[in-house]
Amino acid sequence: MSDGGVVSTGSTTGGSHERIMAEAERIRSLGEAVEREARDPVNQPTINNWLEAMGNDNPRFRAGEAPPSMAQVWTMYGLGGRPPAEDPLHAMMGVLTDEGFTAVLGTNCEQSYDRYLRVGEQVRVTTALDSVVGPKQTAMGEGYFVTSRNTWYVDLPDGGSERVASMLFRVLKFRPGVSTSSTAGSEPAEEQFVLRPMKNRDTEFFWEGTSTGELRIQSCHACGSLRFPPGPACPDCGALDRGYVVASGRGTVFSYVVHRHPPVPGRELPILIGLIDLEEGVRMVGELVGIEAEEIEIGMPVSVDFRRIDDDLALPVWRRAQ
Ligand code: ZN
């Protein structure tokens, strides 16, 4: 867990930086400034929908308890909900937007659970600003890392309250620039700006694959099961020994959304984002291309294609199968 704080890191952007850090200190000192009640008590129908979406069939969650990782679900704003102006994270984001750091990218999320929630409990959440660190030079451009802390509570009959979960959520709030790893000599036009996926030792094989025209699925060397997204351990047997198989590239549309907002750097909206069931049995998120929203049908066969961004990156996209 972070100790929090407001950390200035070297390079200054003059008065702008001073204002940002002064506001960060002020907002941080407000502590858990805003709280919000869950719209509904913890309830079985919402748990059932979540279990189905996550592919979780643990019987424990059909018997009066909720998965701890649903904490956030209970206190979602809902469609059209807006954070109050005094919300610490919202306020800090506003300060940075006003100073020209208009783009945002989620970087880390760390949740801690104190106990399982039970059906019928009424949850509330508080928000606090945990830390602001910057300015930092990143591949996305110059920016500040903003970490907020959400804490979920259940109120007790005796008037006290019990913490049930907390979450540190870090975003990079940055001044949109041009990707520093774009092909040498290319025009630094804004259209070429692209959000680059995070590559780490768990996901590197996947992006190496797309770069060579292969769609790779992580596999467990111990039990043979396939999984997506990639991760260090097998969710079925816990083994760390892992490899990959190359997918056929064929699948069907499980679901999709028409993404109209928020803006995506370098992209003209709307774009179509699909949840694709691969014939190997895993499900992936990907952009649907070459098709209009009205033409998409659930269950429609699709096949993978690769959109070459530059020498380092190709993104998988999905087209209607021939
Ligand atoms: Zn396994």
Coordinates of C-alpha atoms and ligand atoms in Angstrom, one line a residue:
M1 CA 0.0 0.0 0.0
S2 CA 1.2 3.5 -0.8
D3 CA 1.8 5.9 2.0
G4 CA 0.3 8.5 -0.2
G5 CA 1.6 12.0 -0.6
V6 CA 2.2 14.7 -3.1
V7 CA 5.5 14.1 -4.8
S8 CA 7.1 16.6 -7.2
T9 CA 9.6 15.0 -9.5
G10 CA 12.2 17.3 -10.9
S11 CA 11.4 18.9 -14.2
T12 CA 9.1 21.8 -13.7
T13 CA 6.5 23.3 -16.0
G14 CA 6.8 26.6 -14.1
G15 CA 3.7 28.2 -12.3
S16 CA 1.5 25.5 -13.8
H17 CA 3.4 22.8 -11.8
E18 CA 3.2 24.9 -8.6
R19 CA -0.5 25.3 -9.0
I20 CA -1.0 21.6 -9.6
M21 CA 0.9 20.6 -6.5
A22 CA -0.8 23.1 -4.3
E23 CA -4.2 21.9 -5.4
A24 CA -3.1 18.3 -4.9
E25 CA -2.1 19.1 -1.3
R26 CA -5.4 20.9 -0.6
I27 CA -7.6 18.1 -2.1
R28 CA -5.6 15.4 -0.4
S29 CA -6.0 17.1 3.0
L30 CA -9.8 16.8 2.6
G31 CA -9.4 13.0 3.2
E32 CA -12.5 10.9 2.5
A33 CA -14.4 13.9 1.3
V34 CA -17.3 12.4 -0.5
E35 CA -19.4 9.4 0.1
R36 CA -22.1 7.7 -1.9
E37 CA -24.7 5.1 -1.0
A38 CA -25.1 2.1 -3.2
R39 CA -28.3 2.4 -5.4
D40 CA -29.5 -1.1 -4.2
P41 CA -28.5 -3.4 -1.4
V42 CA -26.3 -6.4 -2.2
N43 CA -28.6 -8.6 -4.1
Q44 CA -28.7 -12.1 -5.8
P45 CA -29.9 -11.0 -9.3
T46 CA -26.9 -8.6 -9.7
I47 CA -24.5 -11.3 -8.4
N48 CA -26.0 -13.8 -10.9
N49 CA -25.5 -11.5 -13.8
W50 CA -21.9 -10.8 -12.7
L51 CA -21.1 -14.5 -12.2
E52 CA -22.4 -15.2 -15.7
A53 CA -20.4 -12.4 -17.3
M54 CA -17.2 -13.6 -15.5
G55 CA -17.7 -17.3 -16.1
N56 CA -17.6 -17.9 -12.3
D57 CA -19.7 -20.9 -11.1
N58 CA -18.6 -21.0 -7.4
P59 CA -21.6 -22.2 -5.5
R60 CA -20.6 -20.0 -2.5
F61 CA -22.0 -17.1 -4.5
R62 CA -25.4 -18.7 -4.9
A63 CA -25.8 -19.0 -1.1
G64 CA -25.9 -15.5 0.3
E65 CA -22.4 -14.1 -0.3
A66 CA -21.1 -11.8 -3.0
P67 CA -17.7 -12.1 -4.7
P68 CA -15.4 -9.6 -3.0
S69 CA -14.2 -8.3 -6.4
M70 CA -17.8 -7.0 -7.0
A71 CA -17.2 -4.2 -4.5
Q72 CA -17.2 -1.6 -7.2
V73 CA -20.3 -2.9 -8.8
W74 CA -22.6 -1.9 -5.9
T75 CA -21.7 1.7 -6.0
M76 CA -21.5 2.3 -9.7
Y77 CA -23.1 5.7 -10.7
G78 CA -25.4 4.1 -13.3
L79 CA -26.1 5.6 -16.7
G80 CA -26.0 9.4 -16.6
G81 CA -24.6 9.5 -13.0
R82 CA -22.1 12.3 -12.4
P83 CA -19.5 12.5 -9.7
P84 CA -20.1 15.5 -7.4
A85 CA -17.9 18.5 -8.0
E86 CA -16.2 18.0 -4.6
D87 CA -15.2 14.4 -5.4
P88 CA -11.5 14.4 -4.8
L89 CA -10.5 12.4 -7.9
H90 CA -12.8 14.4 -10.1
A91 CA -11.5 17.6 -8.7
M92 CA -7.9 16.7 -9.2
M93 CA -8.6 15.5 -12.8
G94 CA -10.2 18.9 -13.4
V95 CA -7.1 20.8 -12.1
L96 CA -4.9 18.8 -14.5
T97 CA -7.3 19.2 -17.5
D98 CA -7.3 22.9 -16.9
E99 CA -3.4 22.9 -17.1
G100 CA -3.5 21.1 -20.4
F101 CA -3.1 17.5 -19.2
T102 CA -6.3 16.5 -21.0
A103 CA -5.8 12.8 -21.7
V104 CA -6.1 9.9 -19.2
L105 CA -5.0 6.4 -19.1
G106 CA -5.6 3.9 -16.3
T107 CA -2.4 2.3 -15.1
N108 CA -2.8 0.4 -11.9
C109 CA -5.7 -0.9 -9.7
E110 CA -5.1 -2.6 -6.4
Q111 CA -8.0 -3.9 -4.4
S112 CA -8.0 -5.2 -0.8
Y113 CA -10.9 -7.1 0.7
D114 CA -11.7 -7.3 4.4
R115 CA -14.6 -9.7 4.2
Y116 CA -17.3 -11.1 1.9
L117 CA -20.4 -9.0 1.5
R118 CA -23.7 -10.6 2.2
V119 CA -27.0 -10.3 0.4
G120 CA -29.1 -7.6 1.9
E121 CA -26.2 -5.4 3.1
Q122 CA -26.3 -1.7 2.2
V123 CA -22.8 -0.5 1.1
R124 CA -21.4 3.0 0.8
V125 CA -18.2 4.2 -0.7
T126 CA -15.9 7.1 0.0
T127 CA -13.3 8.6 -2.3
A128 CA -10.0 10.3 -1.2
L129 CA -7.0 11.5 -3.2
D130 CA -4.1 9.4 -2.2
S131 CA -1.2 10.8 -4.1
V132 CA -0.1 13.0 -7.1
V133 CA 3.3 12.4 -8.6
G134 CA 4.9 14.3 -11.4
P135 CA 5.6 15.6 -13.9
K136 CA 6.9 12.5 -15.5
Q137 CA 8.0 11.9 -19.1
T138 CA 6.3 8.8 -20.4
A139 CA 5.8 7.2 -23.8
M140 CA 2.4 8.8 -23.8
G141 CA 3.7 12.3 -23.1
E142 CA 4.3 14.4 -20.1
G143 CA 2.0 13.7 -17.2
Y144 CA 1.1 13.2 -13.6
F145 CA 0.3 9.9 -11.9
V146 CA -2.9 10.4 -9.8
T147 CA -3.8 7.8 -7.3
S148 CA -7.2 7.8 -5.6
R149 CA -8.4 5.5 -2.8
N150 CA -12.0 4.2 -2.6
T151 CA -13.1 2.6 0.7
W152 CA -16.3 0.6 1.0
Y153 CA -18.2 0.4 4.3
V154 CA -21.3 -1.3 5.7
D155 CA -23.0 0.6 8.5
L156 CA -23.7 -1.5 11.6
P157 CA -27.0 -1.4 13.7
D158 CA -25.0 0.0 16.7
G159 CA -24.1 3.1 14.7
G160 CA -20.6 2.1 13.8
S161 CA -19.4 1.1 10.4
E162 CA -17.2 -1.7 9.1
R163 CA -14.7 -1.4 6.2
V164 CA -15.3 -4.2 3.7
A165 CA -13.0 -3.4 0.8
S166 CA -10.7 -0.7 -0.5
M167 CA -9.1 0.1 -3.8
L168 CA -6.1 2.2 -5.0
F169 CA -6.7 3.3 -8.5
R170 CA -3.9 5.1 -10.4
V171 CA -4.2 7.0 -13.7
L172 CA -1.7 8.8 -15.8
K173 CA -3.2 12.3 -16.7
F174 CA -1.1 13.4 -19.6
R175 CA -0.6 16.1 -22.2
P176 CA -1.3 14.1 -25.4
G177 CA 1.7 14.0 -27.6
V178 CA 3.0 11.7 -30.3
S179 CA 4.0 8.2 -29.6
T180 CA 7.8 8.2 -29.1
S181 CA 8.1 4.7 -30.7
S182 CA 6.4 5.5 -34.0
T183 CA 8.3 4.7 -37.1
A184 CA 11.3 7.0 -37.6
G185 CA 10.7 9.6 -40.2
S186 CA 7.0 9.4 -40.1
E187 CA 5.0 12.6 -39.8
P188 CA 4.1 13.3 -36.1
A189 CA 0.5 13.9 -37.2
E190 CA -2.2 13.6 -34.5
E191 CA -4.0 10.9 -36.5
Q192 CA -1.0 8.6 -35.9
F193 CA -1.2 8.9 -32.2
V194 CA -2.2 5.5 -30.9
L195 CA -2.9 4.1 -27.4
R196 CA -0.3 1.4 -27.1
P197 CA -1.0 -1.7 -25.1
M198 CA 0.9 -2.5 -22.0
K199 CA 3.6 -5.1 -22.8
N200 CA 5.0 -7.1 -19.9
R201 CA 6.4 -10.6 -19.4
D202 CA 2.9 -12.0 -19.2
T203 CA 1.7 -10.3 -22.4
E204 CA 4.8 -10.0 -24.6
F205 CA 4.2 -13.3 -26.4
F206 CA 0.8 -12.1 -27.4
W207 CA 2.1 -8.9 -29.0
E208 CA 5.0 -10.7 -30.6
G209 CA 2.4 -13.0 -32.2
T210 CA 0.2 -10.2 -33.5
S211 CA 3.3 -8.6 -35.0
T212 CA 3.9 -11.7 -37.0
G213 CA 0.3 -12.4 -37.9
E214 CA -0.4 -14.9 -35.2
L215 CA -3.2 -14.8 -32.7
R216 CA -1.8 -16.5 -29.6
I217 CA -3.6 -17.9 -26.6
Q218 CA -1.8 -18.6 -23.4
S219 CA -1.8 -22.2 -22.3
C220 CA -1.0 -24.1 -19.1
H221 CA 1.8 -26.6 -19.5
A222 CA 0.6 -28.5 -16.4
C223 CA -3.1 -29.0 -17.2
G224 CA -3.3 -27.8 -20.8
S225 CA -6.1 -25.3 -20.3
L226 CA -6.2 -22.1 -22.3
R227 CA -6.8 -18.7 -20.9
F228 CA -7.3 -15.1 -21.8
P229 CA -6.3 -12.5 -20.8
P230 CA -2.7 -13.8 -20.1
G231 CA -1.5 -13.9 -16.6
P232 CA 1.3 -15.5 -14.5
A233 CA -0.7 -18.4 -13.0
C234 CA -3.2 -20.9 -14.4
P235 CA -6.7 -20.1 -12.9
D236 CA -7.6 -23.8 -13.1
C237 CA -4.6 -25.5 -11.4
G238 CA -2.4 -22.7 -10.2
A239 CA 0.7 -23.8 -12.2
L240 CA 3.1 -21.1 -13.3
D241 CA 4.6 -23.1 -16.2
R242 CA 3.0 -21.6 -19.3
G243 CA 3.2 -21.4 -23.1
Y244 CA 0.8 -20.6 -25.9
V245 CA -1.0 -22.1 -28.8
V246 CA -1.8 -20.3 -32.1
A247 CA -5.5 -19.7 -32.5
S248 CA -7.3 -20.5 -35.8
G249 CA -8.4 -16.9 -35.8
R250 CA -12.1 -17.9 -36.1
G251 CA -14.7 -17.0 -33.7
T252 CA -18.2 -15.6 -33.2
V253 CA -19.6 -12.4 -31.7
F254 CA -20.7 -13.0 -28.1
S255 CA -21.6 -9.3 -27.6
Y256 CA -20.6 -5.8 -28.7
V257 CA -20.8 -2.1 -28.0
V258 CA -20.8 0.9 -30.2
H259 CA -18.2 3.2 -28.6
R260 CA -19.1 6.8 -28.9
H261 CA -17.6 8.3 -25.8
P262 CA -15.1 9.0 -24.2
P263 CA -12.8 10.1 -27.1
V264 CA -10.0 7.7 -28.0
P265 CA -6.8 9.5 -29.0
G266 CA -6.1 9.3 -32.7
R267 CA -9.5 7.6 -33.5
E268 CA -12.6 8.9 -35.1
L269 CA -15.7 7.7 -33.2
P270 CA -17.8 5.6 -33.1
I271 CA -15.9 2.4 -33.2
L272 CA -17.3 -1.1 -32.7
I273 CA -15.9 -3.2 -29.9
G274 CA -16.8 -6.9 -29.8
L275 CA -16.5 -9.7 -27.3
I276 CA -15.4 -12.6 -29.5
D277 CA -15.8 -16.2 -28.6
L278 CA -12.8 -18.0 -30.2
E279 CA -13.4 -21.5 -31.3
E280 CA -10.6 -22.6 -28.9
G281 CA -13.0 -21.7 -26.1
V282 CA -11.6 -18.3 -24.8
R283 CA -13.2 -14.9 -25.1
M284 CA -11.3 -11.8 -26.3
V285 CA -12.2 -8.1 -26.7
G286 CA -11.4 -6.6 -30.0
E287 CA -12.4 -4.0 -32.5
L288 CA -14.9 -5.1 -35.2
V289 CA -14.0 -3.5 -38.6
G290 CA -15.4 -3.4 -42.1
I291 CA -19.0 -3.6 -40.8
E292 CA -21.7 -1.3 -39.7
A293 CA -23.2 -1.5 -36.2
E294 CA -26.6 -2.3 -37.7
E295 CA -25.2 -5.3 -39.5
I296 CA -23.7 -7.1 -36.5
E297 CA -25.6 -10.0 -35.1
I298 CA -24.9 -12.0 -32.0
G299 CA -23.3 -15.3 -32.9
M300 CA -22.1 -13.9 -36.3
P301 CA -18.9 -15.7 -37.5
V302 CA -15.8 -13.5 -37.6
S303 CA -12.2 -14.0 -38.4
V304 CA -9.2 -12.1 -37.1
D305 CA -7.1 -9.7 -39.1
F306 CA -4.2 -7.5 -38.0
R307 CA -3.9 -3.8 -38.2
R308 CA -0.2 -2.8 -38.6
I309 CA 0.5 0.3 -36.5
D310 CA 4.3 0.4 -36.9
D311 CA 7.3 -1.9 -36.7
D312 CA 6.6 -2.8 -33.1
L313 CA 2.9 -3.1 -33.0
A314 CA 0.0 -4.8 -34.8
L315 CA -3.4 -4.9 -33.2
P316 CA -5.8 -7.8 -33.8
V317 CA -9.2 -6.7 -35.3
W318 CA -12.2 -8.8 -36.3
R319 CA -13.9 -9.0 -39.7
R320 CA -17.1 -10.7 -40.8
A321 CA -16.1 -14.2 -41.8
Q322 CA -16.4 -14.9 -45.5
Ligands
ZN1 ZN -3.3 -25.4 -15.4

